[in-house]
């Protein structure tokens, strides 16, 4: 299928040969080395070497299939090297959450291995979990201080902790400088030392800013601006759907399957975090709390703001908007249960004062705004207070989430 396989006595040097061939762009010859007979002899390792070639050849669907075969064949006592290579291939395919599962399996197969720690650091960094990435990289350096890859992982994870203005916290600068110097002395490529910016995060911020502008046009403009802004929102939403479908076809993994895989990983991490403390639980609860107030702000918050400026929405518009806000809160709460699991939902909402406030306060804001619209006699001061309450509740929950994230970063 992929060419004539090599003889069995060449297997020990096949990895080096394949890497050299791929570096020269000679993919057909590389596939000849990792032919069907080679894969059959080497099992998981053979499939992973083939997967790596396919990933470098930009054939993600076939590469992912080879990785899946390798992991299916890997037994409980499989060598950590197999899982490390699987994680590297999955990272190259941008399957970060699946790479996390494999990295954890690699660490379980070799708890004192520096390579699983490097892989775990790279995965956590790609997920934006900088404190965990730094902790894993420090573990790798502790285990193998003379390995360039370990020092590079530490430098990259520390570099990922830069603030919005690109400045690294003062307490980390000396450690970062030392990691960079050691990496270069050990022969690392200087280009490896900077953590690349996440394109997905940049794109998400751009879409959020675009939608915020359109909502501002809806809030302040006339009917024509309302129609234009609605059209922009609809077009960008359709474009996002098209991009997701294109990515699903390219990788061979559907959006639903990907989401289920990520959900399983998140729940597994929460279960493990509960055994070692509840840091991750508290951080996730704070982030959830920052999302829920968006629903009332973008519905009855707009109603209250326009009424404050003496432009009261008609009742036929205010009622469905309020219903949409209530539905948004309900969907968010149900989403917490579906995404994180029933135990987290109980801890985050039913049995915590912060979680209960995330349900009670939005309900009060939605109800008060609807009552004002129905009565049509609320004073301008009342609408002002309601508008400020919507914005203030969002700001308060975002402050809590920001403080939780900052505390996690200070733990580095």
Short mmCIF file of C-alpha atoms in Angstrom, two decimals:
data_model
loop_
_atom_site.label_atom_id
_atom_site.label_comp_id
_atom_site.label_asym_id
_atom_site.label_seq_id
_atom_site.Cartn_x
_atom_site.Cartn_y
_atom_site.Cartn_z
CA UNK A 1 0.00 0.00 0.00
CA UNK A 2 2.78 2.44 0.90
CA UNK A 3 5.64 0.81 -0.99
CA UNK A 4 8.06 -2.02 -0.52
CA UNK A 5 8.79 -2.66 3.18
CA UNK A 6 12.30 -2.96 4.56
CA UNK A 7 13.80 -6.12 5.93
CA UNK A 8 13.34 -6.81 9.64
CA UNK A 9 16.97 -6.12 10.47
CA UNK A 10 16.54 -2.48 9.37
CA UNK A 11 13.88 -1.69 11.96
CA UNK A 12 16.32 -0.36 14.56
CA UNK A 13 17.43 2.49 12.28
CA UNK A 14 14.12 3.11 10.53
CA UNK A 15 13.16 6.08 12.70
CA UNK A 16 16.30 8.02 11.84
CA UNK A 17 15.94 7.17 8.15
CA UNK A 18 12.31 8.27 8.08
CA UNK A 19 13.08 11.58 9.79
CA UNK A 20 15.87 12.25 7.32
CA UNK A 21 13.65 11.44 4.33
CA UNK A 22 10.78 13.61 5.59
CA UNK A 23 13.18 16.51 6.21
CA UNK A 24 14.12 16.29 2.52
CA UNK A 25 10.49 16.08 1.42
CA UNK A 26 10.92 12.51 0.12
CA UNK A 27 7.59 11.25 1.43
CA UNK A 28 7.19 8.36 -1.02
CA UNK A 29 10.49 6.86 0.16
CA UNK A 30 9.51 7.43 3.79
CA UNK A 31 6.27 5.53 3.22
CA UNK A 32 8.29 2.73 1.65
CA UNK A 33 10.20 2.39 4.91
CA UNK A 34 7.04 2.33 7.06
CA UNK A 35 5.20 -0.11 4.80
CA UNK A 36 2.58 -2.61 5.91
CA UNK A 37 5.11 -5.27 6.88
CA UNK A 38 7.04 -2.76 9.02
CA UNK A 39 3.85 -1.70 10.78
CA UNK A 40 2.84 -5.31 11.37
CA UNK A 41 6.21 -6.11 12.95
CA UNK A 42 6.33 -3.03 15.17
CA UNK A 43 2.69 -2.65 16.20
CA UNK A 44 1.89 0.66 17.90
CA UNK A 45 5.34 2.13 17.25
CA UNK A 46 5.03 1.28 13.56
CA UNK A 47 1.63 2.90 13.24
CA UNK A 48 2.87 6.02 15.02
CA UNK A 49 5.89 6.40 12.79
CA UNK A 50 3.57 6.13 9.80
CA UNK A 51 1.20 8.65 11.43
CA UNK A 52 4.05 11.10 11.90
CA UNK A 53 4.97 10.86 8.20
CA UNK A 54 1.34 11.41 7.20
CA UNK A 55 1.05 14.41 9.54
CA UNK A 56 4.15 16.01 8.02
CA UNK A 57 2.69 15.33 4.58
CA UNK A 58 -0.43 17.27 5.56
CA UNK A 59 -2.75 14.25 5.44
CA UNK A 60 -4.48 14.74 8.81
CA UNK A 61 -7.37 12.32 8.42
CA UNK A 62 -5.09 9.40 7.53
CA UNK A 63 -2.59 10.41 10.23
CA UNK A 64 -5.34 10.45 12.86
CA UNK A 65 -6.53 7.02 11.73
CA UNK A 66 -3.00 5.65 12.15
CA UNK A 67 -2.78 7.16 15.65
CA UNK A 68 -6.10 5.59 16.59
CA UNK A 69 -4.85 2.18 15.44
CA UNK A 70 -1.67 2.65 17.45
CA UNK A 71 -3.57 3.55 20.62
CA UNK A 72 -6.00 0.69 20.11
CA UNK A 73 -3.07 -1.76 19.99
CA UNK A 74 -1.26 -0.20 22.95
CA UNK A 75 -1.69 -2.27 26.08
CA UNK A 76 -1.66 -1.09 29.72
CA UNK A 77 2.06 -1.82 30.01
CA UNK A 78 3.01 -0.14 26.72
CA UNK A 79 6.27 1.82 26.77
CA UNK A 80 5.95 5.55 27.48
CA UNK A 81 7.78 6.31 24.21
CA UNK A 82 4.73 5.10 22.28
CA UNK A 83 2.41 7.51 24.06
CA UNK A 84 4.90 10.37 23.78
CA UNK A 85 5.12 9.94 20.01
CA UNK A 86 1.33 9.67 19.81
CA UNK A 87 1.03 12.93 21.73
CA UNK A 88 3.51 14.68 19.46
CA UNK A 89 1.55 13.58 16.38
CA UNK A 90 -1.76 14.65 17.92
CA UNK A 91 -0.33 18.05 18.77
CA UNK A 92 0.82 18.48 15.17
CA UNK A 93 -2.76 17.65 14.12
CA UNK A 94 -4.10 20.27 16.58
CA UNK A 95 -5.90 17.56 18.57
CA UNK A 96 -4.82 19.09 21.87
CA UNK A 97 -7.33 17.50 24.23
CA UNK A 98 -6.69 14.04 22.81
CA UNK A 99 -2.97 14.76 23.20
CA UNK A 100 -3.60 15.55 26.87
CA UNK A 101 -5.12 12.11 27.47
CA UNK A 102 -2.14 10.47 25.77
CA UNK A 103 0.33 12.62 27.73
CA UNK A 104 -1.27 11.54 30.99
CA UNK A 105 -0.99 7.90 29.89
CA UNK A 106 2.67 8.49 29.05
CA UNK A 107 3.25 9.89 32.53
CA UNK A 108 1.52 6.88 34.05
CA UNK A 109 3.69 4.49 32.04
CA UNK A 110 6.89 6.28 33.11
CA UNK A 111 6.34 8.54 36.15
CA UNK A 112 10.05 9.43 36.31
CA UNK A 113 10.48 10.07 32.59
CA UNK A 114 11.38 13.54 31.38
CA UNK A 115 9.89 13.12 27.90
CA UNK A 116 6.31 12.60 29.15
CA UNK A 117 6.77 15.71 31.31
CA UNK A 118 7.88 17.74 28.27
CA UNK A 119 4.89 16.53 26.29
CA UNK A 120 2.54 17.39 29.15
CA UNK A 121 4.06 20.87 29.37
CA UNK A 122 3.55 21.45 25.64
CA UNK A 123 -0.06 20.26 25.84
CA UNK A 124 -0.92 22.43 28.83
CA UNK A 125 0.68 25.43 27.14
CA UNK A 126 -1.41 24.89 24.01
CA UNK A 127 -4.51 24.70 26.23
CA UNK A 128 -3.61 28.04 27.81
CA UNK A 129 -3.00 26.49 31.22
CA UNK A 130 0.31 28.20 31.85
CA UNK A 131 0.78 27.31 35.55
CA UNK A 132 0.34 23.60 34.79
CA UNK A 133 2.66 23.90 31.78
CA UNK A 134 5.37 25.52 33.91
CA UNK A 135 5.00 22.89 36.64
CA UNK A 136 5.37 20.05 34.12
CA UNK A 137 8.39 21.72 32.48
CA UNK A 138 10.07 22.22 35.84
CA UNK A 139 9.52 18.54 36.53
CA UNK A 140 11.19 17.68 33.21
CA UNK A 141 14.18 19.90 33.99
CA UNK A 142 14.48 18.37 37.46
CA UNK A 143 14.56 14.89 35.91
CA UNK A 144 16.89 15.73 33.02
CA UNK A 145 18.74 19.06 33.46
CA UNK A 146 21.12 18.22 30.58
CA UNK A 147 18.38 17.64 28.02
CA UNK A 148 17.84 20.55 25.64
CA UNK A 149 14.16 19.66 25.07
CA UNK A 150 13.43 19.95 28.79
CA UNK A 151 15.05 23.39 28.99
CA UNK A 152 13.20 24.48 25.84
CA UNK A 153 9.89 23.35 27.34
CA UNK A 154 10.59 25.44 30.45
CA UNK A 155 11.55 28.51 28.43
CA UNK A 156 8.46 28.22 26.22
CA UNK A 157 6.05 27.69 29.10
CA UNK A 158 7.48 30.66 31.01
CA UNK A 159 7.29 32.75 27.83
CA UNK A 160 3.61 31.83 27.48
CA UNK A 161 2.98 33.53 30.83
CA UNK A 162 3.58 37.00 29.41
CA UNK A 163 0.88 39.55 30.11
CA UNK A 164 -1.30 41.48 27.67
CA UNK A 165 1.52 43.96 27.03
CA UNK A 166 4.01 41.18 26.38
CA UNK A 167 5.91 41.62 29.65
CA UNK A 168 6.96 38.65 31.74
CA UNK A 169 6.39 38.83 35.52
CA UNK A 170 9.55 39.96 37.29
CA UNK A 171 9.72 36.87 39.49
CA UNK A 172 10.00 34.63 36.39
CA UNK A 173 12.55 36.59 34.37
CA UNK A 174 15.69 35.11 35.93
CA UNK A 175 14.36 31.56 35.56
CA UNK A 176 13.39 32.21 31.94
CA UNK A 177 16.78 33.72 31.12
CA UNK A 178 18.58 30.76 32.69
CA UNK A 179 16.41 28.26 30.77
CA UNK A 180 17.12 30.05 27.49
CA UNK A 181 20.87 30.13 28.12
CA UNK A 182 20.98 26.45 29.07
CA UNK A 183 18.88 25.51 26.02
CA UNK A 184 21.28 27.28 23.67
CA UNK A 185 24.33 25.76 25.36
CA UNK A 186 22.79 22.32 24.91
CA UNK A 187 22.31 22.92 21.19
CA UNK A 188 18.68 24.03 20.94
CA UNK A 189 17.48 26.04 17.94
CA UNK A 190 16.79 29.67 19.01
CA UNK A 191 13.52 29.55 17.04
CA UNK A 192 12.18 26.92 19.44
CA UNK A 193 12.38 29.15 22.47
CA UNK A 194 9.36 31.36 21.81
CA UNK A 195 5.85 30.06 22.45
CA UNK A 196 3.72 30.75 19.35
CA UNK A 197 0.56 32.78 19.82
CA UNK A 198 -2.67 30.83 19.54
CA UNK A 199 -4.40 31.63 16.26
CA UNK A 200 -7.70 30.32 17.61
CA UNK A 201 -7.61 32.76 20.52
CA UNK A 202 -6.80 35.68 18.21
CA UNK A 203 -9.60 34.73 15.84
CA UNK A 204 -12.05 34.34 18.72
CA UNK A 205 -11.20 37.81 20.05
CA UNK A 206 -11.66 39.28 16.57
CA UNK A 207 -15.11 37.67 16.20
CA UNK A 208 -16.10 38.85 19.70
CA UNK A 209 -15.07 42.44 18.87
CA UNK A 210 -16.99 42.30 15.57
CA UNK A 211 -20.14 41.07 17.29
CA UNK A 212 -19.77 43.68 20.04
CA UNK A 213 -19.70 46.40 17.38
CA UNK A 214 -22.86 45.03 15.78
CA UNK A 215 -24.63 44.89 19.15
CA UNK A 216 -23.64 48.51 19.73
CA UNK A 217 -25.20 49.40 16.37
CA UNK A 218 -28.38 47.59 17.36
CA UNK A 219 -28.41 49.41 20.67
CA UNK A 220 -27.80 52.93 19.37
CA UNK A 221 -28.84 52.95 15.72
CA UNK A 222 -32.05 53.30 13.79
CA UNK A 223 -34.02 50.56 12.06
CA UNK A 224 -31.68 50.35 9.06
CA UNK A 225 -28.64 49.93 11.28
CA UNK A 226 -30.55 47.28 13.20
CA UNK A 227 -31.14 45.35 9.99
CA UNK A 228 -27.53 45.77 8.83
CA UNK A 229 -26.09 44.65 12.16
CA UNK A 230 -28.40 41.63 12.22
CA UNK A 231 -27.25 40.67 8.73
CA UNK A 232 -23.59 40.87 9.79
CA UNK A 233 -24.25 38.69 12.83
CA UNK A 234 -26.06 36.13 10.70
CA UNK A 235 -23.34 36.02 8.03
CA UNK A 236 -20.52 35.58 10.55
CA UNK A 237 -22.45 32.82 12.34
CA UNK A 238 -22.96 30.99 9.03
CA UNK A 239 -19.27 31.46 8.19
CA UNK A 240 -18.26 29.89 11.50
CA UNK A 241 -20.52 26.91 10.79
CA UNK A 242 -18.93 26.48 7.35
CA UNK A 243 -15.43 26.63 8.83
CA UNK A 244 -16.31 24.00 11.45
CA UNK A 245 -17.71 21.69 8.77
CA UNK A 246 -14.63 22.17 6.59
CA UNK A 247 -12.36 21.36 9.52
CA UNK A 248 -14.41 18.25 10.30
CA UNK A 249 -14.06 16.99 6.73
CA UNK A 250 -10.34 17.77 6.66
CA UNK A 251 -9.54 15.94 9.89
CA UNK A 252 -12.10 13.16 9.56
CA UNK A 253 -13.46 13.95 13.05
CA UNK A 254 -16.92 15.47 13.31
CA UNK A 255 -17.65 18.46 15.53
CA UNK A 256 -19.93 16.43 17.80
CA UNK A 257 -17.35 13.69 18.28
CA UNK A 258 -14.67 16.28 18.97
CA UNK A 259 -16.82 18.01 21.58
CA UNK A 260 -17.58 14.72 23.30
CA UNK A 261 -13.89 13.90 23.41
CA UNK A 262 -13.04 17.27 24.93
CA UNK A 263 -15.87 16.90 27.45
CA UNK A 264 -14.56 13.50 28.51
CA UNK A 265 -11.09 14.95 29.00
CA UNK A 266 -12.41 17.87 31.06
CA UNK A 267 -14.41 15.57 33.32
CA UNK A 268 -11.43 13.27 33.79
CA UNK A 269 -9.26 16.21 34.82
CA UNK A 270 -11.86 17.45 37.28
CA UNK A 271 -12.08 14.01 38.87
CA UNK A 272 -8.30 13.88 39.22
CA UNK A 273 -8.18 17.44 40.57
CA UNK A 274 -10.75 16.61 43.25
CA UNK A 275 -8.42 13.95 44.62
CA UNK A 276 -5.52 16.43 44.84
CA UNK A 277 -7.52 19.49 45.93
CA UNK A 278 -10.12 21.68 44.26
CA UNK A 279 -8.03 24.39 42.55
CA UNK A 280 -9.27 23.49 39.07
CA UNK A 281 -12.87 23.20 40.33
CA UNK A 282 -12.81 26.72 41.77
CA UNK A 283 -11.21 28.13 38.63
CA UNK A 284 -13.78 26.50 36.34
CA UNK A 285 -16.66 27.66 38.56
CA UNK A 286 -15.38 31.25 38.36
CA UNK A 287 -15.14 31.05 34.57
CA UNK A 288 -18.68 29.67 34.32
CA UNK A 289 -19.89 32.51 36.51
CA UNK A 290 -18.36 35.01 34.08
CA UNK A 291 -20.40 33.62 31.18
CA UNK A 292 -23.92 33.49 32.60
CA UNK A 293 -24.42 37.28 33.15
CA UNK A 294 -23.84 37.86 29.43
CA UNK A 295 -27.36 36.57 28.65
CA UNK A 296 -29.30 39.20 30.67
CA UNK A 297 -26.88 41.96 29.66
CA UNK A 298 -27.47 41.35 25.93
CA UNK A 299 -31.26 41.10 26.33
CA UNK A 300 -32.98 43.02 29.11
CA UNK A 301 -29.79 45.01 29.66
CA UNK A 302 -30.31 46.58 26.23
CA UNK A 303 -33.99 47.19 27.04
CA UNK A 304 -33.08 48.99 30.27
CA UNK A 305 -30.34 51.06 28.64
CA UNK A 306 -32.55 52.32 25.84
CA UNK A 307 -35.39 53.07 28.27
CA UNK A 308 -32.87 55.05 30.36
CA UNK A 309 -32.31 57.16 27.23
CA UNK A 310 -36.10 57.60 26.82
CA UNK A 311 -36.42 55.02 24.02
CA UNK A 312 -38.62 52.38 25.64
CA UNK A 313 -38.92 49.16 23.66
CA UNK A 314 -42.48 48.21 22.70
CA UNK A 315 -43.95 45.37 24.73
CA UNK A 316 -44.10 43.07 21.71
CA UNK A 317 -40.29 43.35 21.46
CA UNK A 318 -39.43 43.41 25.18
CA UNK A 319 -41.29 40.17 25.99
CA UNK A 320 -39.49 37.88 23.48
CA UNK A 321 -36.16 39.50 24.34
CA UNK A 322 -36.73 38.73 28.02
CA UNK A 323 -37.72 35.17 27.16
CA UNK A 324 -34.51 34.87 25.11
CA UNK A 325 -32.49 36.08 28.10
CA UNK A 326 -34.14 33.56 30.43
CA UNK A 327 -33.54 30.83 27.88
CA UNK A 328 -29.90 31.86 27.64
CA UNK A 329 -29.44 31.53 31.41
CA UNK A 330 -31.24 28.18 31.43
CA UNK A 331 -29.13 26.88 28.55
CA UNK A 332 -25.94 28.03 30.31
CA UNK A 333 -26.90 26.24 33.54
CA UNK A 334 -27.90 23.10 31.64
CA UNK A 335 -24.66 23.37 29.68
CA UNK A 336 -22.68 23.31 32.91
CA UNK A 337 -24.41 20.07 33.87
CA UNK A 338 -23.83 18.55 30.42
CA UNK A 339 -20.22 19.68 30.05
CA UNK A 340 -18.78 19.26 33.54
CA UNK A 341 -21.06 16.57 34.90
CA UNK A 342 -23.72 16.44 37.65
CA UNK A 343 -21.25 16.50 40.53
CA UNK A 344 -19.63 19.73 39.35
CA UNK A 345 -23.05 21.25 38.64
CA UNK A 346 -24.14 20.56 42.20
CA UNK A 347 -20.95 21.96 43.68
CA UNK A 348 -20.88 25.00 41.42
CA UNK A 349 -24.55 25.97 41.71
CA UNK A 350 -26.81 24.12 44.13
CA UNK A 351 -24.42 23.99 47.08
CA UNK A 352 -22.41 27.21 46.68
CA UNK A 353 -23.44 30.78 47.34
CA UNK A 354 -21.60 32.04 44.25
CA UNK A 355 -23.40 29.55 42.02
CA UNK A 356 -26.80 30.35 43.47
CA UNK A 357 -26.21 34.05 42.87
CA UNK A 358 -25.55 33.22 39.22
CA UNK A 359 -29.14 32.01 38.98
CA UNK A 360 -30.93 34.38 41.38
CA UNK A 361 -29.42 37.69 40.23
CA UNK A 362 -30.04 37.15 36.48
CA UNK A 363 -33.61 36.08 37.30
CA UNK A 364 -34.15 39.31 39.27
CA UNK A 365 -32.65 41.44 36.48
CA UNK A 366 -34.78 39.78 33.82
CA UNK A 367 -37.96 39.95 35.92
CA UNK A 368 -37.51 43.57 36.95
CA UNK A 369 -36.86 44.69 33.37
CA UNK A 370 -39.91 42.82 32.08
CA UNK A 371 -42.06 44.29 34.87
CA UNK A 372 -40.89 47.77 33.94
CA UNK A 373 -41.69 47.19 30.28
CA UNK A 374 -45.16 45.82 31.10
CA UNK A 375 -45.99 48.70 33.46
CA UNK A 376 -44.57 51.30 31.03
CA UNK A 377 -44.49 53.74 33.94
CA UNK A 378 -41.04 53.18 35.43
CA UNK A 379 -39.04 56.34 35.94
CA UNK A 380 -35.86 57.12 34.10
CA UNK A 381 -33.91 56.68 37.35
CA UNK A 382 -35.31 53.15 37.71
CA UNK A 383 -34.21 52.21 34.22
CA UNK A 384 -30.81 53.75 34.91
CA UNK A 385 -30.41 51.63 38.02
CA UNK A 386 -31.45 48.52 36.10
CA UNK A 387 -28.99 49.21 33.29
CA UNK A 388 -26.17 49.82 35.76
CA UNK A 389 -27.12 46.67 37.68
CA UNK A 390 -26.86 44.57 34.49
CA UNK A 391 -23.41 45.97 33.68
CA UNK A 392 -22.29 45.91 37.32
CA UNK A 393 -23.17 42.24 37.79
CA UNK A 394 -21.23 41.32 34.67
CA UNK A 395 -18.24 43.37 35.86
CA UNK A 396 -18.38 41.75 39.31
CA UNK A 397 -18.40 38.20 37.96
CA UNK A 398 -15.62 39.01 35.50
CA UNK A 399 -13.59 40.42 38.37
CA UNK A 400 -14.02 37.16 40.29
CA UNK A 401 -12.95 35.14 37.24
CA UNK A 402 -9.99 37.45 36.67
CA UNK A 403 -8.90 37.16 40.28
CA UNK A 404 -9.10 33.35 40.10
CA UNK A 405 -6.99 33.30 36.94
CA UNK A 406 -4.48 35.73 38.45
CA UNK A 407 -4.20 33.60 41.57
CA UNK A 408 -3.49 30.58 39.39
CA UNK A 409 -0.74 32.46 37.56
CA UNK A 410 0.80 33.66 40.80
CA UNK A 411 1.06 30.05 41.86
CA UNK A 412 3.79 29.56 39.23
#
